[in-house]
Amino acid sequence: MKAKGQLRYIGITHYTTGALAELARILDGESGIDFVQLGYSLATREPETTVLPVAARRGVAVIVNQPFEQGNLFRKVRGKPLPDWAAEFDGANWGQVFLKYLLGDPAVTVVIPATNKPDHMADNLKAGYGRLPDPQQRDGIRRYWDRYRRRQPLTPTLSPQAGRGSALSPIPSPRLRGEGGTHAIGVGG
């Protein structure tokens, strides 16, 4: 159907981590898939070792849903001050840190955080501006989160190097994957 011009894009999606191996298998074995949508967050990092490497290798766009784990990430950090190191990649609040962590993965094309609040949407969009965490900073964010989840003392050290920049498009372009790893925050409820 795509070859006949009846379809422009073909994508696959799933929302559970139990399906990630199957998504990776399909991406690896089927040609013509343009995008994959999946759940991925700082708390659910399985896609980093399953689907994302395959998508990157195959040039398949990645749409991330559930980046805040339906608000669970915010509940975990409620009342906790934002660490000073978040400023190294222009993270102004926890939501931006969570989104920038995902956008810092070169395999990620767009993140679609769900919200019905205009002020949250505007704040989410700001995560697409400025620097993104580099690989060392992303590793530091993971260590911080893992210690926090285990309730150990939080004393992370992130790289002082600036993250790479990003471009923001509120709606992904038809190509879905921009030159140079362009990223986007999707808007909509």
PDB file of C-alpha atoms in Angstrom:
ATOM      1  CA  MET A   1       0.000   0.000   0.000  1.00  0.00           C
ATOM      2  CA  LYS A   2       2.867   2.379   0.759  1.00  0.00           C
ATOM      3  CA  ALA A   3       4.507   1.651  -2.602  1.00  0.00           C
ATOM      4  CA  LYS A   4       1.192   2.418  -4.334  1.00  0.00           C
ATOM      5  CA  GLY A   5       0.933   5.754  -2.559  1.00  0.00           C
ATOM      6  CA  GLN A   6      -2.067   4.725  -0.481  1.00  0.00           C
ATOM      7  CA  LEU A   7      -0.113   5.151   2.755  1.00  0.00           C
ATOM      8  CA  ARG A   8       2.561   7.682   3.517  1.00  0.00           C
ATOM      9  CA  TYR A   9       3.921   6.241   6.768  1.00  0.00           C
ATOM     10  CA  ILE A  10       3.788   2.927   8.571  1.00  0.00           C
ATOM     11  CA  GLY A  11       4.300   2.688  12.294  1.00  0.00           C
ATOM     12  CA  ILE A  12       3.997   0.252  15.128  1.00  0.00           C
ATOM     13  CA  THR A  13       3.204   0.884  18.762  1.00  0.00           C
ATOM     14  CA  HIS A  14       2.781  -0.745  22.134  1.00  0.00           C
ATOM     15  CA  TYR A  15       2.543   0.574  25.648  1.00  0.00           C
ATOM     16  CA  THR A  16       3.921  -2.255  27.816  1.00  0.00           C
ATOM     17  CA  THR A  17       7.516  -3.215  28.472  1.00  0.00           C
ATOM     18  CA  GLY A  18       6.581  -6.853  27.905  1.00  0.00           C
ATOM     19  CA  ALA A  19       6.129  -6.087  24.198  1.00  0.00           C
ATOM     20  CA  LEU A  20       9.489  -4.380  23.660  1.00  0.00           C
ATOM     21  CA  ALA A  21      11.294  -7.490  22.432  1.00  0.00           C
ATOM     22  CA  GLU A  22       8.538  -8.055  19.874  1.00  0.00           C
ATOM     23  CA  LEU A  23       8.705  -4.424  18.726  1.00  0.00           C
ATOM     24  CA  ALA A  24      12.476  -4.773  18.293  1.00  0.00           C
ATOM     25  CA  ARG A  25      12.030  -8.029  16.380  1.00  0.00           C
ATOM     26  CA  ILE A  26       9.500  -6.440  14.018  1.00  0.00           C
ATOM     27  CA  LEU A  27      11.699  -3.379  13.461  1.00  0.00           C
ATOM     28  CA  ASP A  28      14.690  -5.577  12.754  1.00  0.00           C
ATOM     29  CA  GLY A  29      12.880  -7.933  10.395  1.00  0.00           C
ATOM     30  CA  GLU A  30      10.397  -5.774   8.502  1.00  0.00           C
ATOM     31  CA  SER A  31      11.332  -3.125   5.989  1.00  0.00           C
ATOM     32  CA  GLY A  32       9.358   0.041   5.394  1.00  0.00           C
ATOM     33  CA  ILE A  33       8.501   0.868   9.016  1.00  0.00           C
ATOM     34  CA  ASP A  34       8.832   4.601   9.527  1.00  0.00           C
ATOM     35  CA  PHE A  35       8.158   5.004  13.250  1.00  0.00           C
ATOM     36  CA  VAL A  36       7.662   3.178  16.502  1.00  0.00           C
ATOM     37  CA  GLN A  37       5.771   4.533  19.498  1.00  0.00           C
ATOM     38  CA  LEU A  38       6.497   3.205  22.963  1.00  0.00           C
ATOM     39  CA  GLY A  39       6.543   4.019  26.637  1.00  0.00           C
ATOM     40  CA  TYR A  40       9.906   5.256  27.861  1.00  0.00           C
ATOM     41  CA  SER A  41      10.860   7.262  30.916  1.00  0.00           C
ATOM     42  CA  LEU A  42      13.579   7.668  33.491  1.00  0.00           C
ATOM     43  CA  ALA A  43      11.813   4.957  35.503  1.00  0.00           C
ATOM     44  CA  THR A  44      11.172   2.659  32.519  1.00  0.00           C
ATOM     45  CA  ARG A  45      14.475   2.410  30.678  1.00  0.00           C
ATOM     46  CA  GLU A  46      14.126  -1.003  29.045  1.00  0.00           C
ATOM     47  CA  PRO A  47      13.732   0.598  25.587  1.00  0.00           C
ATOM     48  CA  GLU A  48      17.363   1.774  25.841  1.00  0.00           C
ATOM     49  CA  THR A  49      18.585  -1.798  25.438  1.00  0.00           C
ATOM     50  CA  THR A  50      15.821  -3.262  23.275  1.00  0.00           C
ATOM     51  CA  VAL A  51      14.019  -1.057  20.767  1.00  0.00           C
ATOM     52  CA  LEU A  52      16.082   2.145  20.611  1.00  0.00           C
ATOM     53  CA  PRO A  53      19.300   0.563  19.287  1.00  0.00           C
ATOM     54  CA  VAL A  54      17.354  -1.231  16.534  1.00  0.00           C
ATOM     55  CA  ALA A  55      15.402   1.911  15.636  1.00  0.00           C
ATOM     56  CA  ALA A  56      18.611   3.948  15.435  1.00  0.00           C
ATOM     57  CA  ARG A  57      20.330   1.339  13.274  1.00  0.00           C
ATOM     58  CA  ARG A  58      17.326   1.105  10.922  1.00  0.00           C
ATOM     59  CA  GLY A  59      16.637   4.856  10.782  1.00  0.00           C
ATOM     60  CA  VAL A  60      13.178   4.449  12.311  1.00  0.00           C
ATOM     61  CA  ALA A  61      11.698   7.456  14.134  1.00  0.00           C
ATOM     62  CA  VAL A  62      10.871   6.947  17.823  1.00  0.00           C
ATOM     63  CA  ILE A  63       7.813   8.522  19.430  1.00  0.00           C
ATOM     64  CA  VAL A  64       7.985   8.345  23.225  1.00  0.00           C
ATOM     65  CA  ASN A  65       4.768   8.279  25.219  1.00  0.00           C
ATOM     66  CA  GLN A  66       4.236   8.167  28.972  1.00  0.00           C
ATOM     67  CA  PRO A  67       7.422  10.136  29.754  1.00  0.00           C
ATOM     68  CA  PHE A  68       6.103  11.038  33.213  1.00  0.00           C
ATOM     69  CA  GLU A  69       4.696   7.569  34.016  1.00  0.00           C
ATOM     70  CA  GLN A  70       1.205   9.047  34.401  1.00  0.00           C
ATOM     71  CA  GLY A  71       2.522  11.501  36.979  1.00  0.00           C
ATOM     72  CA  ASN A  72       4.382   8.923  39.079  1.00  0.00           C
ATOM     73  CA  LEU A  73       7.764  10.570  38.428  1.00  0.00           C
ATOM     74  CA  PHE A  74       6.463  13.848  39.843  1.00  0.00           C
ATOM     75  CA  ARG A  75       5.081  12.105  42.921  1.00  0.00           C
ATOM     76  CA  LYS A  76       8.538  10.627  43.576  1.00  0.00           C
ATOM     77  CA  VAL A  77      10.221  14.046  43.562  1.00  0.00           C
ATOM     78  CA  ARG A  78       7.436  16.084  45.171  1.00  0.00           C
ATOM     79  CA  GLY A  79       8.983  18.528  47.616  1.00  0.00           C
ATOM     80  CA  LYS A  80      12.534  17.748  46.481  1.00  0.00           C
ATOM     81  CA  PRO A  81      14.597  20.655  45.196  1.00  0.00           C
ATOM     82  CA  LEU A  82      15.938  20.456  41.679  1.00  0.00           C
ATOM     83  CA  PRO A  83      19.680  19.651  41.798  1.00  0.00           C
ATOM     84  CA  ASP A  84      22.022  22.425  40.684  1.00  0.00           C
ATOM     85  CA  TRP A  85      23.419  20.207  37.908  1.00  0.00           C
ATOM     86  CA  ALA A  86      20.109  20.475  35.998  1.00  0.00           C
ATOM     87  CA  ALA A  87      21.233  23.952  34.908  1.00  0.00           C
ATOM     88  CA  GLU A  88      24.133  22.352  32.984  1.00  0.00           C
ATOM     89  CA  PHE A  89      21.595  21.329  30.315  1.00  0.00           C
ATOM     90  CA  ASP A  90      19.034  24.095  30.872  1.00  0.00           C
ATOM     91  CA  GLY A  91      16.639  22.042  32.994  1.00  0.00           C
ATOM     92  CA  ALA A  92      14.516  24.540  34.910  1.00  0.00           C
ATOM     93  CA  ASN A  93      12.294  22.029  36.743  1.00  0.00           C
ATOM     94  CA  TRP A  94      11.748  18.300  37.212  1.00  0.00           C
ATOM     95  CA  GLY A  95       9.459  17.984  34.178  1.00  0.00           C
ATOM     96  CA  GLN A  96      12.101  19.481  31.924  1.00  0.00           C
ATOM     97  CA  VAL A  97      14.790  17.218  33.398  1.00  0.00           C
ATOM     98  CA  PHE A  98      12.603  14.156  32.729  1.00  0.00           C
ATOM     99  CA  LEU A  99      11.925  15.259  29.132  1.00  0.00           C
ATOM    100  CA  LYS A 100      15.493  16.373  28.394  1.00  0.00           C
ATOM    101  CA  TYR A 101      16.768  13.013  29.622  1.00  0.00           C
ATOM    102  CA  LEU A 102      14.670  11.332  26.917  1.00  0.00           C
ATOM    103  CA  LEU A 103      15.441  13.893  24.212  1.00  0.00           C
ATOM    104  CA  GLY A 104      19.139  13.466  24.974  1.00  0.00           C
ATOM    105  CA  ASP A 105      18.950   9.958  23.533  1.00  0.00           C
ATOM    106  CA  PRO A 106      19.899  10.290  19.838  1.00  0.00           C
ATOM    107  CA  ALA A 107      17.384   7.578  18.893  1.00  0.00           C
ATOM    108  CA  VAL A 108      14.419   9.597  20.211  1.00  0.00           C
ATOM    109  CA  THR A 109      12.595  11.730  17.650  1.00  0.00           C
ATOM    110  CA  VAL A 110       9.661  13.139  19.604  1.00  0.00           C
ATOM    111  CA  VAL A 111       8.252  12.915  23.121  1.00  0.00           C
ATOM    112  CA  ILE A 112       4.499  13.238  23.619  1.00  0.00           C
ATOM    113  CA  PRO A 113       3.700  14.059  27.241  1.00  0.00           C
ATOM    114  CA  ALA A 114      -0.025  14.048  27.833  1.00  0.00           C
ATOM    115  CA  THR A 115      -1.560  17.030  29.590  1.00  0.00           C
ATOM    116  CA  ASN A 116      -4.811  18.914  29.581  1.00  0.00           C
ATOM    117  CA  LYS A 117      -3.307  21.961  31.280  1.00  0.00           C
ATOM    118  CA  PRO A 118      -2.043  24.764  29.010  1.00  0.00           C
ATOM    119  CA  ASP A 119       0.605  25.889  31.515  1.00  0.00           C
ATOM    120  CA  HIS A 120       2.018  22.341  31.690  1.00  0.00           C
ATOM    121  CA  MET A 121       2.055  22.175  27.884  1.00  0.00           C
ATOM    122  CA  ALA A 122       3.964  25.462  27.669  1.00  0.00           C
ATOM    123  CA  ASP A 123       6.448  24.253  30.263  1.00  0.00           C
ATOM    124  CA  ASN A 124       6.898  20.902  28.485  1.00  0.00           C
ATOM    125  CA  LEU A 125       7.699  22.722  25.250  1.00  0.00           C
ATOM    126  CA  LYS A 126      10.551  24.553  26.969  1.00  0.00           C
ATOM    127  CA  ALA A 127      12.342  21.222  27.411  1.00  0.00           C
ATOM    128  CA  GLY A 128      12.960  21.238  23.649  1.00  0.00           C
ATOM    129  CA  TYR A 129      15.024  24.427  23.852  1.00  0.00           C
ATOM    130  CA  GLY A 130      18.625  24.841  24.875  1.00  0.00           C
ATOM    131  CA  ARG A 131      21.124  22.171  25.743  1.00  0.00           C
ATOM    132  CA  LEU A 132      20.345  18.505  26.180  1.00  0.00           C
ATOM    133  CA  PRO A 133      22.245  16.233  28.560  1.00  0.00           C
ATOM    134  CA  ASP A 134      25.237  14.557  26.981  1.00  0.00           C
ATOM    135  CA  PRO A 135      25.868  10.801  27.548  1.00  0.00           C
ATOM    136  CA  GLN A 136      27.822  11.415  30.779  1.00  0.00           C
ATOM    137  CA  GLN A 137      25.110  13.690  32.127  1.00  0.00           C
ATOM    138  CA  ARG A 138      22.420  11.150  31.181  1.00  0.00           C
ATOM    139  CA  ASP A 139      24.371   8.506  33.084  1.00  0.00           C
ATOM    140  CA  GLY A 140      24.523  10.828  36.101  1.00  0.00           C
ATOM    141  CA  ILE A 141      20.760  11.399  35.897  1.00  0.00           C
ATOM    142  CA  ARG A 142      20.208   7.614  35.858  1.00  0.00           C
ATOM    143  CA  ARG A 143      22.471   7.134  38.889  1.00  0.00           C
ATOM    144  CA  TYR A 144      20.688   9.941  40.730  1.00  0.00           C
ATOM    145  CA  TRP A 145      17.273   8.472  39.948  1.00  0.00           C
ATOM    146  CA  ASP A 146      18.307   4.936  40.889  1.00  0.00           C
ATOM    147  CA  ARG A 147      19.714   6.105  44.228  1.00  0.00           C
ATOM    148  CA  TYR A 148      16.616   8.166  44.852  1.00  0.00           C
ATOM    149  CA  ARG A 149      14.324   5.230  44.140  1.00  0.00           C
ATOM    150  CA  ARG A 150      16.320   3.172  46.665  1.00  0.00           C
ATOM    151  CA  ARG A 151      16.247   6.132  49.085  1.00  0.00           C
ATOM    152  CA  GLN A 152      20.035   6.362  49.317  1.00  0.00           C
ATOM    153  CA  PRO A 153      21.778   9.710  49.822  1.00  0.00           C
ATOM    154  CA  LEU A 154      21.712  11.743  46.647  1.00  0.00           C
ATOM    155  CA  THR A 155      25.093  13.178  45.769  1.00  0.00           C
ATOM    156  CA  PRO A 156      25.396  12.861  42.010  1.00  0.00           C
ATOM    157  CA  THR A 157      28.188  14.325  39.975  1.00  0.00           C
ATOM    158  CA  LEU A 158      27.355  15.190  36.405  1.00  0.00           C
ATOM    159  CA  SER A 159      29.725  16.219  33.697  1.00  0.00           C
ATOM    160  CA  PRO A 160      30.334  19.968  33.652  1.00  0.00           C
ATOM    161  CA  GLN A 161      30.429  19.831  29.854  1.00  0.00           C
ATOM    162  CA  ALA A 162      27.545  21.479  28.082  1.00  0.00           C
ATOM    163  CA  GLY A 163      25.046  19.182  26.410  1.00  0.00           C
ATOM    164  CA  ARG A 164      24.367  19.475  22.727  1.00  0.00           C
ATOM    165  CA  GLY A 165      21.682  21.816  21.481  1.00  0.00           C
ATOM    166  CA  SER A 166      18.304  20.843  20.152  1.00  0.00           C
ATOM    167  CA  ALA A 167      15.746  22.233  17.804  1.00  0.00           C
ATOM    168  CA  LEU A 168      12.093  22.359  18.716  1.00  0.00           C
ATOM    169  CA  SER A 169       9.112  21.807  16.505  1.00  0.00           C
ATOM    170  CA  PRO A 170       5.803  21.604  18.380  1.00  0.00           C
ATOM    171  CA  ILE A 171       4.508  19.171  15.776  1.00  0.00           C
ATOM    172  CA  PRO A 172       6.828  16.612  14.204  1.00  0.00           C
ATOM    173  CA  SER A 173       7.581  17.230  10.565  1.00  0.00           C
ATOM    174  CA  PRO A 174       6.327  14.722   7.983  1.00  0.00           C
ATOM    175  CA  ARG A 175       9.832  13.205   7.805  1.00  0.00           C
ATOM    176  CA  LEU A 176       9.656  12.569  11.545  1.00  0.00           C
ATOM    177  CA  ARG A 177      13.439  12.434  11.797  1.00  0.00           C
ATOM    178  CA  GLY A 178      15.237  15.702  11.263  1.00  0.00           C
ATOM    179  CA  GLU A 179      18.774  16.221  10.143  1.00  0.00           C
ATOM    180  CA  GLY A 180      21.285  16.182  12.959  1.00  0.00           C
ATOM    181  CA  GLY A 181      18.941  14.503  15.431  1.00  0.00           C
ATOM    182  CA  THR A 182      16.299  17.237  15.587  1.00  0.00           C
ATOM    183  CA  HIS A 183      13.911  16.569  18.458  1.00  0.00           C
ATOM    184  CA  ALA A 184      10.405  17.723  19.223  1.00  0.00           C
ATOM    185  CA  ILE A 185       7.908  17.865  22.022  1.00  0.00           C
ATOM    186  CA  GLY A 186       4.447  16.962  20.767  1.00  0.00           C
ATOM    187  CA  VAL A 187       1.486  19.014  21.837  1.00  0.00           C
ATOM    188  CA  GLY A 188      -2.021  17.798  22.338  1.00  0.00           C
ATOM    189  CA  GLY A 189      -4.133  16.120  24.955  1.00  0.00           C
TER     190      GLY A 189
END
